[in-house]
Coordinates of C-alpha atoms in Angstrom, one line a residue:
M1 CA -0.2 -0.1 0.4
R2 CA 1.3 3.2 -1.5
Y3 CA 0.7 6.8 1.5
D4 CA 1.2 9.9 0.6
A5 CA 3.1 10.0 2.7
I6 CA 5.1 8.1 5.7
I7 CA 5.9 9.4 8.9
I8 CA 9.0 6.9 10.3
G9 CA 8.5 7.7 14.5
G10 CA 5.9 9.0 16.7
G11 CA 6.8 11.8 18.7
A12 CA 6.7 15.5 19.3
A13 CA 7.1 16.2 15.7
G14 CA 5.8 13.2 13.7
L15 CA 2.3 13.7 15.1
A16 CA 2.3 17.2 15.0
A17 CA 3.0 16.8 11.2
A18 CA 1.1 13.5 10.1
V19 CA -1.7 16.0 11.4
A20 CA -0.6 18.8 9.3
L21 CA -0.9 16.3 6.5
S22 CA -3.8 14.5 7.1
R23 CA -6.0 18.2 7.7
R24 CA -4.9 18.7 4.2
G25 CA -7.0 15.8 2.5
R26 CA -3.1 13.5 2.1
R27 CA -3.3 10.2 3.2
V28 CA -0.7 9.5 5.9
A29 CA 0.8 6.7 8.1
V30 CA 3.1 7.7 11.6
L31 CA 5.3 4.5 11.8
E32 CA 5.8 4.0 15.2
A33 CA 8.6 1.6 17.0
Q34 CA 6.4 1.4 20.5
P35 CA 3.7 0.2 21.1
R36 CA 2.5 3.6 21.6
V37 CA 2.8 7.2 20.8
G38 CA 4.3 10.0 22.1
R39 CA 5.4 8.6 25.4
K40 CA 8.0 10.9 25.5
L41 CA 5.9 13.3 24.7
L42 CA 3.8 12.6 28.5
S43 CA 7.0 13.1 30.5
T44 CA 7.7 16.2 29.2
G45 CA 7.6 19.6 31.8
N46 CA 6.9 17.4 34.8
G47 CA 3.6 16.0 33.1
R48 CA 2.5 19.6 32.2
C49 CA 4.0 19.6 28.6
N50 CA 6.2 23.1 28.3
F51 CA 4.9 23.3 24.3
T52 CA 6.7 26.0 23.6
N53 CA 8.3 29.4 24.5
T54 CA 6.7 32.8 23.2
G55 CA 10.0 33.6 23.5
A56 CA 12.1 31.7 21.4
A57 CA 14.4 32.3 18.2
P58 CA 16.7 31.0 16.3
E59 CA 19.7 32.3 18.7
D60 CA 18.6 30.2 21.2
Y61 CA 19.3 27.1 19.7
F62 CA 22.9 25.2 19.2
G63 CA 23.7 22.8 16.7
D64 CA 22.8 24.3 12.4
A65 CA 21.8 28.0 12.4
A66 CA 20.6 27.7 9.2
L67 CA 18.0 24.6 9.5
A68 CA 16.7 26.7 12.5
R69 CA 16.7 30.0 11.3
G70 CA 14.0 28.3 8.2
A71 CA 12.2 26.3 10.7
L72 CA 11.5 29.3 12.9
A73 CA 10.8 32.1 11.0
A74 CA 7.7 29.9 9.1
F75 CA 6.6 28.7 12.0
P76 CA 7.2 30.8 15.6
P77 CA 6.0 30.4 18.6
A78 CA 2.7 32.3 18.1
R79 CA 1.6 29.7 14.9
V80 CA 2.9 26.9 16.8
L81 CA 0.0 28.5 19.9
E82 CA -2.6 28.9 16.9
F83 CA -1.9 25.7 15.5
F84 CA -2.6 24.1 19.3
A85 CA -5.7 26.6 19.8
S86 CA -7.1 25.1 16.8
L87 CA -6.6 21.7 18.4
G88 CA -8.7 22.1 21.0
V89 CA -5.6 23.3 22.9
P90 CA -5.7 26.2 24.5
A91 CA -2.1 27.6 25.9
R92 CA -1.6 29.6 29.8
V93 CA 2.2 31.2 29.4
D94 CA 4.1 32.2 31.9
A95 CA 5.9 34.9 33.0
E96 CA 9.3 33.4 31.6
G97 CA 7.1 32.6 28.1
R98 CA 6.3 29.0 28.7
A99 CA 3.7 27.9 27.6
Y100 CA 1.1 25.0 29.1
P101 CA -2.0 23.3 27.7
S102 CA -5.1 24.7 29.6
S103 CA -5.3 21.5 31.5
N104 CA -1.5 20.9 33.0
A105 CA -1.6 18.2 31.3
A106 CA 0.7 16.2 29.1
S107 CA -2.4 13.8 27.9
S108 CA -3.9 17.0 26.5
V109 CA -1.2 17.6 24.2
L110 CA -1.1 13.8 23.3
D111 CA -5.3 12.8 23.3
A112 CA -6.1 16.4 20.8
L113 CA -2.7 15.1 18.0
R114 CA -3.8 11.4 17.9
L115 CA -7.8 13.2 18.7
S116 CA -7.3 16.0 15.3
L117 CA -5.1 12.8 13.6
Q118 CA -8.2 10.6 13.5
E119 CA -10.3 12.5 12.7
A120 CA -8.6 14.0 9.6
G121 CA -7.6 10.0 9.0
G122 CA -4.3 9.7 9.2
E123 CA -3.1 6.0 10.5
E124 CA -0.6 5.1 13.6
V125 CA 0.9 2.2 13.0
V126 CA 2.5 0.9 16.1
G127 CA 5.6 -2.1 16.6
F128 CA 6.5 -1.5 13.4
R129 CA 10.3 -0.6 14.0
V130 CA 12.3 0.1 10.5
R131 CA 15.1 -1.7 9.4
A132 CA 15.6 -0.1 6.0
L133 CA 14.2 2.7 3.5
S134 CA 15.1 2.6 0.0
R135 CA 15.7 5.3 -1.9
D136 CA 11.9 4.9 -3.6
L137 CA 10.7 5.3 0.1
V138 CA 9.8 2.0 0.9
A139 CA 10.4 1.0 4.6
T140 CA 10.9 -2.8 5.7
A141 CA 10.2 -3.5 9.2
E142 CA 12.2 -5.5 11.4
D143 CA 9.3 -8.4 10.7
G144 CA 9.5 -7.8 7.5
R145 CA 6.3 -5.7 7.3
Q146 CA 6.1 -2.9 3.7
M147 CA 5.2 0.7 4.0
A148 CA 5.0 2.9 1.6
G149 CA 5.5 6.5 0.4
R150 CA 4.8 9.0 -2.0
C151 CA 7.1 11.3 0.6
A152 CA 8.6 10.2 3.7
L153 CA 8.8 12.3 6.8
L154 CA 12.3 11.2 9.4
A155 CA 11.1 11.1 13.3
T156 CA 12.5 9.1 15.2
G157 CA 13.6 11.5 17.4
G158 CA 17.2 11.5 19.5
L159 CA 18.6 9.2 21.9
A160 CA 17.9 10.5 24.6
A161 CA 15.7 9.2 27.0
P162 CA 15.8 5.5 26.0
S163 CA 13.6 4.2 28.4
L164 CA 11.2 6.1 27.0
G165 CA 11.4 4.4 23.3
A166 CA 14.3 6.2 22.4
A167 CA 17.2 4.4 19.8
D168 CA 19.0 5.1 17.2
A169 CA 18.3 5.1 13.3
P170 CA 21.1 3.1 11.8
F171 CA 19.0 3.1 8.4
V172 CA 19.8 6.5 6.6
K173 CA 23.2 5.9 7.0
T174 CA 21.9 3.1 3.4
L175 CA 20.8 7.0 2.1
G176 CA 23.8 8.7 2.6
L177 CA 23.5 10.2 5.7
R178 CA 25.4 11.2 8.2
F179 CA 25.1 12.1 11.7
T180 CA 27.3 14.8 13.6
R181 CA 28.6 14.0 16.8
R182 CA 25.9 13.1 19.5
A183 CA 26.6 13.2 23.3
P184 CA 23.4 14.1 25.6
A185 CA 21.9 17.7 26.6
L186 CA 20.1 18.7 29.6
A187 CA 22.1 16.1 31.5
P188 CA 22.4 16.1 35.4
L189 CA 26.2 17.0 36.3
E190 CA 29.0 14.6 37.4
T191 CA 31.3 16.1 40.1
E192 CA 33.0 15.2 43.2
S193 CA 30.2 14.0 45.2
V194 CA 29.4 15.5 48.7
P195 CA 27.1 12.7 50.7
A196 CA 26.5 15.4 53.3
L197 CA 24.5 16.9 51.2
K198 CA 22.5 14.6 48.8
G199 CA 18.9 15.6 48.6
L200 CA 19.1 19.2 49.7
R201 CA 18.2 21.5 47.4
A202 CA 19.5 25.1 46.5
Q203 CA 18.9 28.3 44.1
C204 CA 22.3 29.2 43.9
V205 CA 23.9 30.6 40.2
L206 CA 26.0 28.1 38.6
S207 CA 29.3 28.9 36.1
L208 CA 31.1 26.9 34.2
E209 CA 33.3 27.3 31.7
G210 CA 32.7 31.2 31.1
H211 CA 28.6 30.5 31.3
M212 CA 26.0 31.2 34.2
E213 CA 22.7 30.0 35.0
R214 CA 21.1 30.7 37.6
G215 CA 17.7 28.8 39.7
E216 CA 17.4 26.0 41.3
I217 CA 20.0 22.7 41.9
L218 CA 18.9 19.0 43.5
F219 CA 22.5 17.9 45.4
T220 CA 22.6 13.8 44.6
E221 CA 25.5 10.7 44.6
Y222 CA 27.5 10.9 41.7
G223 CA 27.0 15.2 41.1
V224 CA 24.5 17.7 40.6
S225 CA 21.2 17.5 38.9
G226 CA 18.4 20.9 38.5
I227 CA 17.5 22.9 35.8
A228 CA 20.5 25.2 36.0
A229 CA 23.1 22.8 36.4
M230 CA 21.3 20.6 33.5
Q231 CA 21.3 24.2 31.2
L232 CA 25.5 23.9 31.6
S233 CA 26.0 20.2 31.1
R234 CA 26.4 20.9 27.1
F235 CA 29.8 22.6 28.4
A236 CA 30.7 20.3 30.8
R237 CA 34.0 18.0 30.5
P238 CA 36.3 16.1 32.6
G239 CA 39.3 18.4 34.5
A240 CA 36.4 21.3 34.5
T241 CA 35.9 22.9 37.0
L242 CA 32.0 23.5 38.6
S243 CA 31.6 27.3 40.8
I244 CA 28.7 27.6 42.7
D245 CA 27.7 30.7 44.1
F246 CA 25.1 30.6 46.6
L247 CA 24.1 34.0 47.3
G248 CA 23.4 34.5 44.1
G249 CA 25.6 37.7 43.1
A250 CA 24.7 39.7 46.8
Q251 CA 27.6 41.2 49.1
P252 CA 28.0 38.0 52.6
A253 CA 29.0 41.4 55.0
L254 CA 30.1 38.3 57.6
A255 CA 32.2 40.4 59.2
A256 CA 28.5 42.3 60.6
R257 CA 27.1 38.8 60.8
A258 CA 30.0 37.5 63.5
Q259 CA 29.8 40.8 65.6
M260 CA 25.8 40.4 65.7
L261 CA 26.0 36.7 66.8
P262 CA 29.2 35.7 67.9
K263 CA 28.7 33.3 70.3
R264 CA 27.0 31.7 67.7
R265 CA 28.9 28.0 66.9
M266 CA 30.7 28.7 63.4
E267 CA 28.4 24.5 62.7
D268 CA 25.3 27.1 62.7
F269 CA 26.3 30.2 61.3
L270 CA 25.1 30.3 58.4
N271 CA 21.6 28.7 59.4
G272 CA 19.5 31.0 56.9
I273 CA 21.6 32.4 54.8
V274 CA 21.5 28.9 53.4
P275 CA 20.3 25.8 54.2
R276 CA 21.8 24.2 57.9
R277 CA 23.6 21.4 55.6
V278 CA 24.9 23.6 53.3
G279 CA 26.6 25.8 55.8
Q280 CA 28.3 23.0 57.8
V281 CA 29.6 22.2 54.9
L282 CA 30.4 25.8 53.2
T283 CA 32.2 26.3 56.6
K284 CA 35.1 23.0 56.6
S285 CA 35.5 23.6 52.9
A286 CA 36.8 26.8 54.3
G287 CA 39.1 24.9 56.7
I288 CA 36.9 26.3 60.1
P289 CA 36.2 24.3 62.7
L290 CA 32.3 23.9 63.8
S291 CA 33.1 23.9 67.1
K292 CA 34.4 27.5 67.1
T293 CA 32.2 30.4 67.6
A294 CA 31.6 33.6 65.3
G295 CA 33.8 35.7 68.0
E296 CA 36.5 33.7 67.5
L297 CA 37.0 34.0 63.2
D298 CA 40.0 36.2 62.7
T299 CA 39.9 38.7 59.2
A300 CA 41.0 36.0 57.0
E301 CA 38.5 32.8 58.3
I302 CA 35.7 35.6 57.4
S303 CA 37.5 36.2 54.4
A304 CA 37.6 32.5 53.3
L305 CA 34.1 31.7 54.5
E306 CA 32.2 34.8 51.7
T307 CA 34.8 32.9 48.9
V308 CA 32.8 29.5 49.4
L309 CA 29.7 30.9 49.4
T310 CA 30.3 33.2 46.7
G311 CA 32.3 30.8 44.4
W312 CA 32.5 27.2 46.1
T313 CA 33.7 25.1 43.3
L314 CA 33.8 21.3 42.2
P315 CA 35.5 19.1 40.4
V316 CA 33.7 17.8 36.5
H317 CA 33.7 14.9 35.4
G318 CA 31.4 14.6 32.5
V319 CA 27.5 14.3 32.8
R320 CA 25.4 11.8 32.8
G321 CA 24.2 9.6 29.9
Y322 CA 20.9 9.5 27.6
A323 CA 19.3 7.8 29.9
Q324 CA 18.9 10.7 32.1
A325 CA 18.9 13.4 29.2
Q326 CA 15.9 15.7 28.2
V327 CA 17.6 15.6 24.3
T328 CA 20.0 14.9 21.7
A329 CA 23.0 17.2 20.9
G330 CA 23.9 17.2 17.5
G331 CA 22.1 14.7 14.7
L332 CA 21.5 14.8 11.2
E333 CA 24.1 17.1 9.3
G334 CA 22.2 20.3 8.2
T335 CA 23.6 20.4 5.3
Q336 CA 21.7 17.8 4.3
F337 CA 19.0 19.1 4.2
D338 CA 17.2 22.9 2.2
P339 CA 16.9 25.0 5.4
D340 CA 14.0 26.1 3.8
T341 CA 11.6 22.8 2.8
L342 CA 13.7 20.4 5.1
E343 CA 14.0 18.1 2.1
A344 CA 17.3 15.9 1.8
R345 CA 19.1 17.7 -0.9
R346 CA 20.3 14.5 -2.2
V347 CA 17.0 12.0 -1.4
P348 CA 13.9 13.7 -3.3
G349 CA 10.8 12.8 -2.1
L350 CA 12.1 12.4 1.9
Y351 CA 12.3 14.4 4.6
A352 CA 13.4 15.3 8.1
A353 CA 12.4 16.9 11.4
G354 CA 12.8 17.5 15.1
E355 CA 15.9 16.0 17.0
M356 CA 17.1 13.8 14.5
L357 CA 18.2 17.2 13.1
D358 CA 21.5 18.9 14.2
V359 CA 19.3 21.6 16.4
D360 CA 18.7 21.3 19.9
G361 CA 17.6 24.1 22.7
P362 CA 17.7 24.5 26.3
C363 CA 14.5 24.0 28.9
G364 CA 11.8 26.1 29.0
G365 CA 9.7 25.1 26.0
Y366 CA 12.7 26.0 23.3
N367 CA 12.4 22.1 22.1
L368 CA 9.6 21.7 21.7
Q369 CA 9.2 24.3 19.7
W370 CA 11.7 22.8 17.3
A371 CA 10.0 19.6 17.6
W372 CA 6.2 21.7 16.2
A373 CA 8.4 24.4 13.5
S374 CA 10.6 21.9 12.2
A375 CA 8.0 19.5 12.0
L376 CA 5.3 22.6 10.2
L377 CA 7.5 23.1 7.9
A378 CA 7.9 19.8 6.9
A379 CA 4.3 19.1 6.0
R380 CA 4.0 22.1 4.2
S381 CA 6.9 21.5 1.6
M382 CA 5.6 17.4 1.2
D383 CA 1.6 19.1 0.6
E384 CA 4.0 21.3 -2.0
R385 CA 5.9 18.2 -3.4
L386 CA 2.7 16.3 -4.0
K387 CA 0.5 18.9 -5.7
A388 CA 3.1 19.2 -8.1

């Protein structure tokens, strides 16, 4: 059976493209390797689905700048919001520009995509793990089934979150397509472990390799997690140093505090400025005995304590793997695709979208914005090709 389009991958990008094409009257089949579509989408935004960011612009993205400019120019956040409103999903936008479905549930976004696809006559074919794709756009599954399209979209995603179905797509190499170097992104940092802080959260400013992020961090058995740490993961390398400012740029004024609380033992001296456990770790790091009182501090000890409060350092070993990463940095080389259509230059009728391409962004709705924008651009381009 030959469809107008086969969509290889039933994630965010694949479903959006399938809906857009089906609504244009095209016969579409979504080929998904997992038993159900959209598993990763359900986990986004802590189950709330931060599905775009109103401030997303091409310069916010890493990877291939031309691809990012092409898709974001054609389908900026405002058009993505219109697309989802047309599916019955109005948005609530917070002060940071992060858009969530009004229902506050990721399942609403997935359900709307699936319902809209069904209503427009599109098909889902699950358990179809593609092992080969020919240049005439015939997809062959591992079990031998075949599906063909006049056009095809590569939307299998990246390598992040294998527990939710992420997997490589080696079959694209037989079409002459190349991947850039790929690595986990938006992943926790692996640093020197601090067992005393395990499970503790703190608001701070992080600095790594000249890059800075502000927000909440979580100390773990392997290092540092939380959005602020994960935003810096792409810059992490063994031998780098993570600097943590627990005061967020404020001045400590510890000399005055010591004069005000001269009898306060050092094990509790920083309580109220930082969590008690953090204060004790920092005090030890400054070389000050916890049994000492604040009134006994000398000028050098106060200076050392101020230094660790505003610039405590941890050696970086690397980042956690794909199992804990939110996205993949890298993907199919952008020069292989026309940035205005996302069609493969050497395989007519073949397109790509979403995380499979060499574009990724920070936390806050940017990566789903890329998925939708690239998918909708590819769908529009496929429809125009089918008209020819």
